[in-house]
PDB file of C-alpha atoms in Angstrom:
ATOM      1  CA  MET A   1    -123.555  -4.530 135.142  1.00 49.00           C
ATOM      2  CA  THR A   2    -124.706  -2.287 132.311  1.00 49.00           C
ATOM      3  CA  ARG A   3    -121.580  -0.128 132.695  1.00 49.00           C
ATOM      4  CA  VAL A   4    -119.207  -3.105 132.759  1.00 44.00           C
ATOM      5  CA  PHE A   5    -120.513  -4.627 129.503  1.00 46.00           C
ATOM      6  CA  PRO A   6    -119.587  -1.703 127.189  1.00 45.00           C
ATOM      7  CA  PHE A   7    -116.180  -1.463 128.869  1.00 42.00           C
ATOM      8  CA  LEU A   8    -115.542  -5.202 128.342  1.00 40.00           C
ATOM      9  CA  LEU A   9    -116.750  -4.939 124.754  1.00 40.00           C
ATOM     10  CA  ILE A  10    -114.232  -2.154 124.037  1.00 46.00           C
ATOM     11  CA  ILE A  11    -111.399  -4.133 125.671  1.00 46.00           C
ATOM     12  CA  ILE A  12    -112.257  -7.220 123.595  1.00 49.00           C
ATOM     13  CA  MET A  13    -112.423  -5.204 120.374  1.00 45.00           C
ATOM     14  CA  LEU A  14    -109.073  -3.507 120.999  1.00 41.00           C
ATOM     15  CA  SER A  15    -107.310  -6.727 121.933  1.00 43.00           C
ATOM     16  CA  SER A  16    -108.632  -8.560 118.878  1.00 44.00           C
ATOM     17  CA  CYS A  17    -107.300  -5.981 116.414  1.00 47.00           C
ATOM     18  CA  LYS A  18    -104.231  -7.247 114.616  1.00 48.00           C
ATOM     19  CA  LYS A  19    -101.545  -4.591 114.536  1.00 49.00           C
ATOM     20  CA  GLU A  20     -99.113  -4.908 111.653  1.00 48.00           C
ATOM     21  CA  ASP A  21     -95.430  -4.256 112.182  1.00 49.00           C
ATOM     22  CA  ASP A  22     -93.999  -0.991 110.822  1.00 63.00           C
ATOM     23  CA  GLY A  23     -93.851  -1.377 107.057  1.00 69.00           C
ATOM     24  CA  LEU A  24     -95.126  -4.984 107.150  1.00 80.00           C
ATOM     25  CA  ARG A  25     -97.884  -5.609 104.619  1.00 84.00           C
ATOM     26  CA  ASN A  26     -99.185  -9.057 103.706  1.00 85.00           C
ATOM     27  CA  GLY A  27     -96.167 -10.657 105.363  1.00 89.00           C
ATOM     28  CA  TYR A  28     -93.582  -8.501 103.542  1.00 92.00           C
ATOM     29  CA  PHE A  29     -91.658  -5.413 104.559  1.00 94.00           C
ATOM     30  CA  TRP A  30     -92.411  -2.744 101.954  1.00 92.00           C
ATOM     31  CA  LEU A  31     -89.627  -0.329 101.103  1.00 91.00           C
ATOM     32  CA  TYR A  32     -90.363   2.524  98.720  1.00 88.00           C
ATOM     33  CA  GLY A  33     -88.136   3.907  96.006  1.00 85.00           C
ATOM     34  CA  ALA A  34     -88.218   6.640  93.387  1.00 81.00           C
ATOM     35  CA  GLY A  35     -86.158   7.538  90.378  1.00 79.00           C
ATOM     36  CA  LEU A  36     -84.656   5.636  87.484  1.00 78.00           C
ATOM     37  CA  LYS A  37     -85.049   1.861  87.781  1.00 75.00           C
ATOM     38  CA  ASP A  38     -82.091  -0.497  87.755  1.00 76.00           C
ATOM     39  CA  MET A  39     -83.522  -3.445  85.791  1.00 70.00           C
ATOM     40  CA  TYR A  40     -80.815  -5.907  86.915  1.00 67.00           C
ATOM     41  CA  GLY A  41     -81.142  -4.792  90.507  1.00 77.00           C
ATOM     42  CA  GLU A  42     -84.924  -5.068  90.325  1.00 83.00           C
ATOM     43  CA  GLU A  43     -84.686  -8.643  89.053  1.00 82.00           C
ATOM     44  CA  ALA A  44     -82.313  -9.554  91.893  1.00 85.00           C
ATOM     45  CA  THR A  45     -84.416  -7.897  94.622  1.00 87.00           C
ATOM     46  CA  ASN A  46     -87.539  -9.638  93.301  1.00 85.00           C
ATOM     47  CA  ALA A  47     -85.700 -12.955  93.270  1.00 81.00           C
ATOM     48  CA  ILE A  48     -84.620 -12.756  96.906  1.00 86.00           C
ATOM     49  CA  SER A  49     -87.808 -11.124  98.195  1.00 86.00           C
ATOM     50  CA  GLU A  50     -89.266 -14.467  99.298  1.00 82.00           C
ATOM     51  CA  LYS A  51     -86.204 -15.276 101.390  1.00 85.00           C
ATOM     52  CA  TRP A  52     -86.038 -11.861 103.069  1.00 92.00           C
ATOM     53  CA  LYS A  53     -89.752 -10.943 102.962  1.00 91.00           C
ATOM     54  CA  ILE A  54     -88.762  -7.513 101.611  1.00 93.00           C
ATOM     55  CA  LYS A  55     -90.470  -5.951  98.592  1.00 91.00           C
ATOM     56  CA  TRP A  56     -89.399  -2.766  96.858  1.00 89.00           C
ATOM     57  CA  VAL A  57     -92.299  -0.647  95.623  1.00 87.00           C
ATOM     58  CA  ASP A  58     -92.031   2.218  93.143  1.00 84.00           C
ATOM     59  CA  ALA A  59     -93.471   5.361  94.676  1.00 80.00           C
ATOM     60  CA  GLY A  60     -92.345   7.885  92.102  1.00 75.00           C
ATOM     61  CA  GLY A  61     -90.535   8.331  88.815  1.00 73.00           C
ATOM     62  CA  CYS A  62     -87.564  10.418  87.776  1.00 75.00           C
ATOM     63  CA  THR A  63     -89.275  13.730  88.513  1.00 75.00           C
ATOM     64  CA  THR A  64     -90.449  13.102  92.059  1.00 75.00           C
ATOM     65  CA  GLY A  65     -91.065  16.172  94.200  1.00 84.00           C
ATOM     66  CA  TYR A  66     -89.355  16.997  97.478  1.00 85.00           C
ATOM     67  CA  GLU A  67     -92.466  16.297  99.588  1.00 87.00           C
ATOM     68  CA  THR A  68     -92.900  12.851  98.062  1.00 85.00           C
ATOM     69  CA  LEU A  69     -89.232  12.047  98.614  1.00 86.00           C
ATOM     70  CA  LYS A  70     -89.555  13.154 102.252  1.00 89.00           C
ATOM     71  CA  GLU A  71     -92.619  10.906 102.724  1.00 89.00           C
ATOM     72  CA  ILE A  72     -90.734   7.986 101.158  1.00 88.00           C
ATOM     73  CA  ALA A  73     -87.747   8.558 103.466  1.00 91.00           C
ATOM     74  CA  ASP A  74     -89.999   8.761 106.555  1.00 92.00           C
ATOM     75  CA  ALA A  75     -91.860   5.567 105.662  1.00 90.00           C
ATOM     76  CA  ASN A  76     -88.635   3.720 104.881  1.00 93.00           C
ATOM     77  CA  LYS A  77     -87.045   4.839 108.161  1.00 94.00           C
ATOM     78  CA  LYS A  78     -89.766   3.070 110.162  1.00 93.00           C
ATOM     79  CA  THR A  79     -89.633  -0.010 107.963  1.00 94.00           C
ATOM     80  CA  LEU A  80     -85.827  -0.222 108.132  1.00 95.00           C
ATOM     81  CA  ALA A  81     -86.020  -0.083 111.926  1.00 94.00           C
ATOM     82  CA  ALA A  82     -88.513  -2.981 111.906  1.00 94.00           C
ATOM     83  CA  ILE A  83     -86.293  -4.980 109.530  1.00 95.00           C
ATOM     84  CA  THR A  84     -83.294  -4.371 111.798  1.00 95.00           C
ATOM     85  CA  ARG A  85     -85.299  -5.634 114.781  1.00 94.00           C
ATOM     86  CA  LYS A  86     -86.181  -8.808 112.886  1.00 94.00           C
ATOM     87  CA  TYR A  87     -82.875  -9.608 111.126  1.00 95.00           C
ATOM     88  CA  GLY A  88     -80.262  -7.883 113.297  1.00 95.00           C
ATOM     89  CA  LYS A  89     -77.905  -4.958 112.761  1.00 94.00           C
ATOM     90  CA  ASP A  90     -75.862  -6.633 110.005  1.00 95.00           C
ATOM     91  CA  TRP A  91     -78.875  -7.519 107.830  1.00 95.00           C
ATOM     92  CA  GLU A  92     -78.021  -4.965 105.121  1.00 95.00           C
ATOM     93  CA  ALA A  93     -74.615  -6.528 104.434  1.00 96.00           C
ATOM     94  CA  ARG A  94     -76.162 -10.004 104.186  1.00 95.00           C
ATOM     95  CA  TYR A  95     -78.989  -8.680 101.976  1.00 94.00           C
ATOM     96  CA  ASP A  96     -76.525  -6.911  99.652  1.00 92.00           C
ATOM     97  CA  LYS A  97     -74.430 -10.087  99.457  1.00 92.00           C
ATOM     98  CA  ASP A  98     -77.520 -12.074  98.391  1.00 90.00           C
ATOM     99  CA  ILE A  99     -78.224  -9.509  95.669  1.00 89.00           C
ATOM    100  CA  GLU A 100     -74.630  -9.667  94.408  1.00 88.00           C
ATOM    101  CA  GLU A 101     -74.660 -13.468  94.391  1.00 87.00           C
ATOM    102  CA  TYR A 102     -77.928 -13.576  92.457  1.00 84.00           C
ATOM    103  CA  ALA A 103     -76.249 -13.333  89.036  1.00 79.00           C
ATOM    104  CA  MET A 104     -74.089 -16.365  89.769  1.00 86.00           C
ATOM    105  CA  LYS A 105     -77.038 -18.292  91.170  1.00 88.00           C
ATOM    106  CA  ARG A 106     -79.115 -17.408  88.109  1.00 89.00           C
ATOM    107  CA  ALA A 107     -76.394 -18.845  85.884  1.00 91.00           C
ATOM    108  CA  ASP A 108     -76.338 -22.038  87.999  1.00 94.00           C
ATOM    109  CA  VAL A 109     -80.114 -22.398  87.663  1.00 95.00           C
ATOM    110  CA  MET A 110     -79.988 -21.918  83.903  1.00 94.00           C
ATOM    111  CA  ASP A 111     -77.146 -24.489  83.666  1.00 95.00           C
ATOM    112  CA  VAL A 112     -79.370 -27.056  85.372  1.00 96.00           C
ATOM    113  CA  LEU A 113     -82.366 -26.175  83.193  1.00 96.00           C
ATOM    114  CA  ILE A 114     -80.572 -26.253  79.837  1.00 94.00           C
ATOM    115  CA  VAL A 115     -79.755 -29.959  80.128  1.00 95.00           C
ATOM    116  CA  ASN A 116     -82.946 -31.073  81.874  1.00 96.00           C
ATOM    117  CA  LYS A 117     -85.219 -33.188  79.667  1.00 96.00           C
ATOM    118  CA  LEU A 118     -88.431 -32.364  81.607  1.00 96.00           C
ATOM    119  CA  PHE A 119     -87.807 -28.641  81.254  1.00 96.00           C
ATOM    120  CA  ARG A 120     -86.984 -28.864  77.539  1.00 95.00           C
ATOM    121  CA  ASN A 121     -90.123 -30.939  76.914  1.00 95.00           C
ATOM    122  CA  LYS A 122     -92.285 -28.377  78.724  1.00 94.00           C
ATOM    123  CA  LEU A 123     -90.754 -25.616  76.602  1.00 93.00           C
ATOM    124  CA  ARG A 124     -91.581 -27.618  73.499  1.00 92.00           C
ATOM    125  CA  ASP A 125     -95.181 -28.062  74.740  1.00 91.00           C
ATOM    126  CA  TYR A 126     -95.509 -24.274  74.874  1.00 88.00           C
ATOM    127  CA  ASN A 127     -93.593 -23.752  71.620  1.00 87.00           C
ATOM    128  CA  ILE A 128     -90.811 -21.765  73.323  1.00 88.00           C
ATOM    129  CA  SER A 129     -87.147 -22.103  72.356  1.00 86.00           C
ATOM    130  CA  PHE A 130     -84.603 -22.128  75.167  1.00 86.00           C
ATOM    131  CA  ASP A 131     -82.996 -18.968  73.802  1.00 84.00           C
ATOM    132  CA  ASP A 132     -86.336 -17.150  74.099  1.00 82.00           C
ATOM    133  CA  VAL A 133     -87.190 -18.251  77.628  1.00 85.00           C
ATOM    134  CA  ASN A 134     -88.723 -15.418  79.625  1.00 87.00           C
ATOM    135  CA  ASN A 135     -88.591 -16.480  83.265  1.00 88.00           C
ATOM    136  CA  GLU A 136     -88.607 -15.303  86.830  1.00 88.00           C
ATOM    137  CA  ILE A 137     -86.266 -17.035  89.251  1.00 89.00           C
ATOM    138  CA  THR A 138     -87.104 -16.848  92.940  1.00 87.00           C
ATOM    139  CA  ALA A 139     -84.694 -17.990  95.657  1.00 84.00           C
ATOM    140  CA  LEU A 140     -86.376 -20.236  98.217  1.00 87.00           C
ATOM    141  CA  LYS A 141     -85.400 -20.465 101.876  1.00 83.00           C
ATOM    142  CA  ASP A 142     -83.337 -23.643 101.419  1.00 88.00           C
ATOM    143  CA  PRO A 143     -79.855 -22.970  99.970  1.00 87.00           C
ATOM    144  CA  GLY A 144     -79.549 -24.025  96.345  1.00 90.00           C
ATOM    145  CA  LYS A 145     -83.317 -24.251  95.784  1.00 93.00           C
ATOM    146  CA  TYR A 146     -85.216 -21.975  93.408  1.00 93.00           C
ATOM    147  CA  GLU A 147     -88.627 -21.620  91.861  1.00 94.00           C
ATOM    148  CA  VAL A 148     -88.642 -20.782  88.157  1.00 94.00           C
ATOM    149  CA  THR A 149     -91.759 -19.391  86.480  1.00 93.00           C
ATOM    150  CA  VAL A 150     -91.739 -19.548  82.680  1.00 93.00           C
ATOM    151  CA  LEU A 151     -93.762 -16.747  81.109  1.00 90.00           C
ATOM    152  CA  ASN A 152     -95.089 -15.896  77.679  1.00 83.00           C
ATOM    153  CA  PRO A 153     -95.420 -12.081  77.595  1.00 75.00           C
ATOM    154  CA  GLU A 154     -97.425 -12.218  74.356  1.00 75.00           C
ATOM    155  CA  LEU A 155    -100.390 -13.848  76.110  1.00 70.00           C
ATOM    156  CA  LYS A 156    -103.066 -12.050  78.112  1.00 66.00           C
ATOM    157  CA  TYR A 157    -102.154 -11.169  81.696  1.00 64.00           C
ATOM    158  CA  GLU A 158    -104.096 -14.021  83.297  1.00 66.00           C
ATOM    159  CA  ASN A 159    -102.483 -16.595  80.957  1.00 70.00           C
ATOM    160  CA  LYS A 160     -98.872 -15.329  80.922  1.00 83.00           C
ATOM    161  CA  ILE A 161     -97.597 -18.104  83.196  1.00 88.00           C
ATOM    162  CA  CYS A 162     -96.897 -21.220  81.145  1.00 90.00           C
ATOM    163  CA  PHE A 163     -95.509 -23.433  83.926  1.00 94.00           C
ATOM    164  CA  ARG A 164     -93.431 -23.470  87.113  1.00 95.00           C
ATOM    165  CA  VAL A 165     -90.585 -25.707  88.228  1.00 97.00           C
ATOM    166  CA  ASN A 166     -88.506 -26.122  91.357  1.00 96.00           C
ATOM    167  CA  VAL A 167     -84.766 -26.314  90.710  1.00 97.00           C
ATOM    168  CA  ASP A 168     -82.208 -27.728  93.124  1.00 96.00           C
ATOM    169  CA  THR A 169     -78.761 -26.619  91.952  1.00 95.00           C
ATOM    170  CA  GLN A 170     -76.982 -28.881  94.453  1.00 94.00           C
ATOM    171  CA  SER A 171     -78.575 -32.139  93.294  1.00 96.00           C
ATOM    172  CA  ARG A 172     -79.134 -30.689  89.783  1.00 96.00           C
ATOM    173  CA  THR A 173     -82.793 -31.751  89.709  1.00 96.00           C
ATOM    174  CA  VAL A 174     -85.919 -30.125  88.296  1.00 97.00           C
ATOM    175  CA  ASP A 175     -89.455 -30.843  89.528  1.00 96.00           C
ATOM    176  CA  LEU A 176     -92.624 -29.609  87.861  1.00 96.00           C
ATOM    177  CA  ILE A 177     -94.955 -27.654  90.170  1.00 94.00           C
ATOM    178  CA  LYS A 178     -98.526 -28.699  89.522  1.00 80.00           C
TER     179      LYS A 178
END
């Protein structure tokens, strides 16, 4: 009996450990990049990250060494394989299409917001003109639905978020997130 107990304890410990998928961290696939940032591309990848559960993480700047680039490529290879298992072989084409369509979707969201009374009143509450709106638009899983976070970059980090709204471009509605 004394020999069985440690063996059972080890089996229980090993089976209770949660193994994360390759590249999966906190529910997102992390892909690493290095080099000069594409600001428009970064905004689009951030916007669709919730839908795809893919986050791009900077791992090096413009002068990244060969070893670091090799480590990035190795890590991304495993993560890309895991993404392919989850989304299928054609996931990259669908992902790229979502990125390309982001600019049009962003314009649709801003069209809804510019005429919405609730949104304009909230901007007035925070003393922000529509022309100076600094926001982050995130695509939600439902088509035509987005979350918009209005920021004030002049405030301290913990107070930068002024308010959030959900925007439905199909019904052209805006709802305040409390």
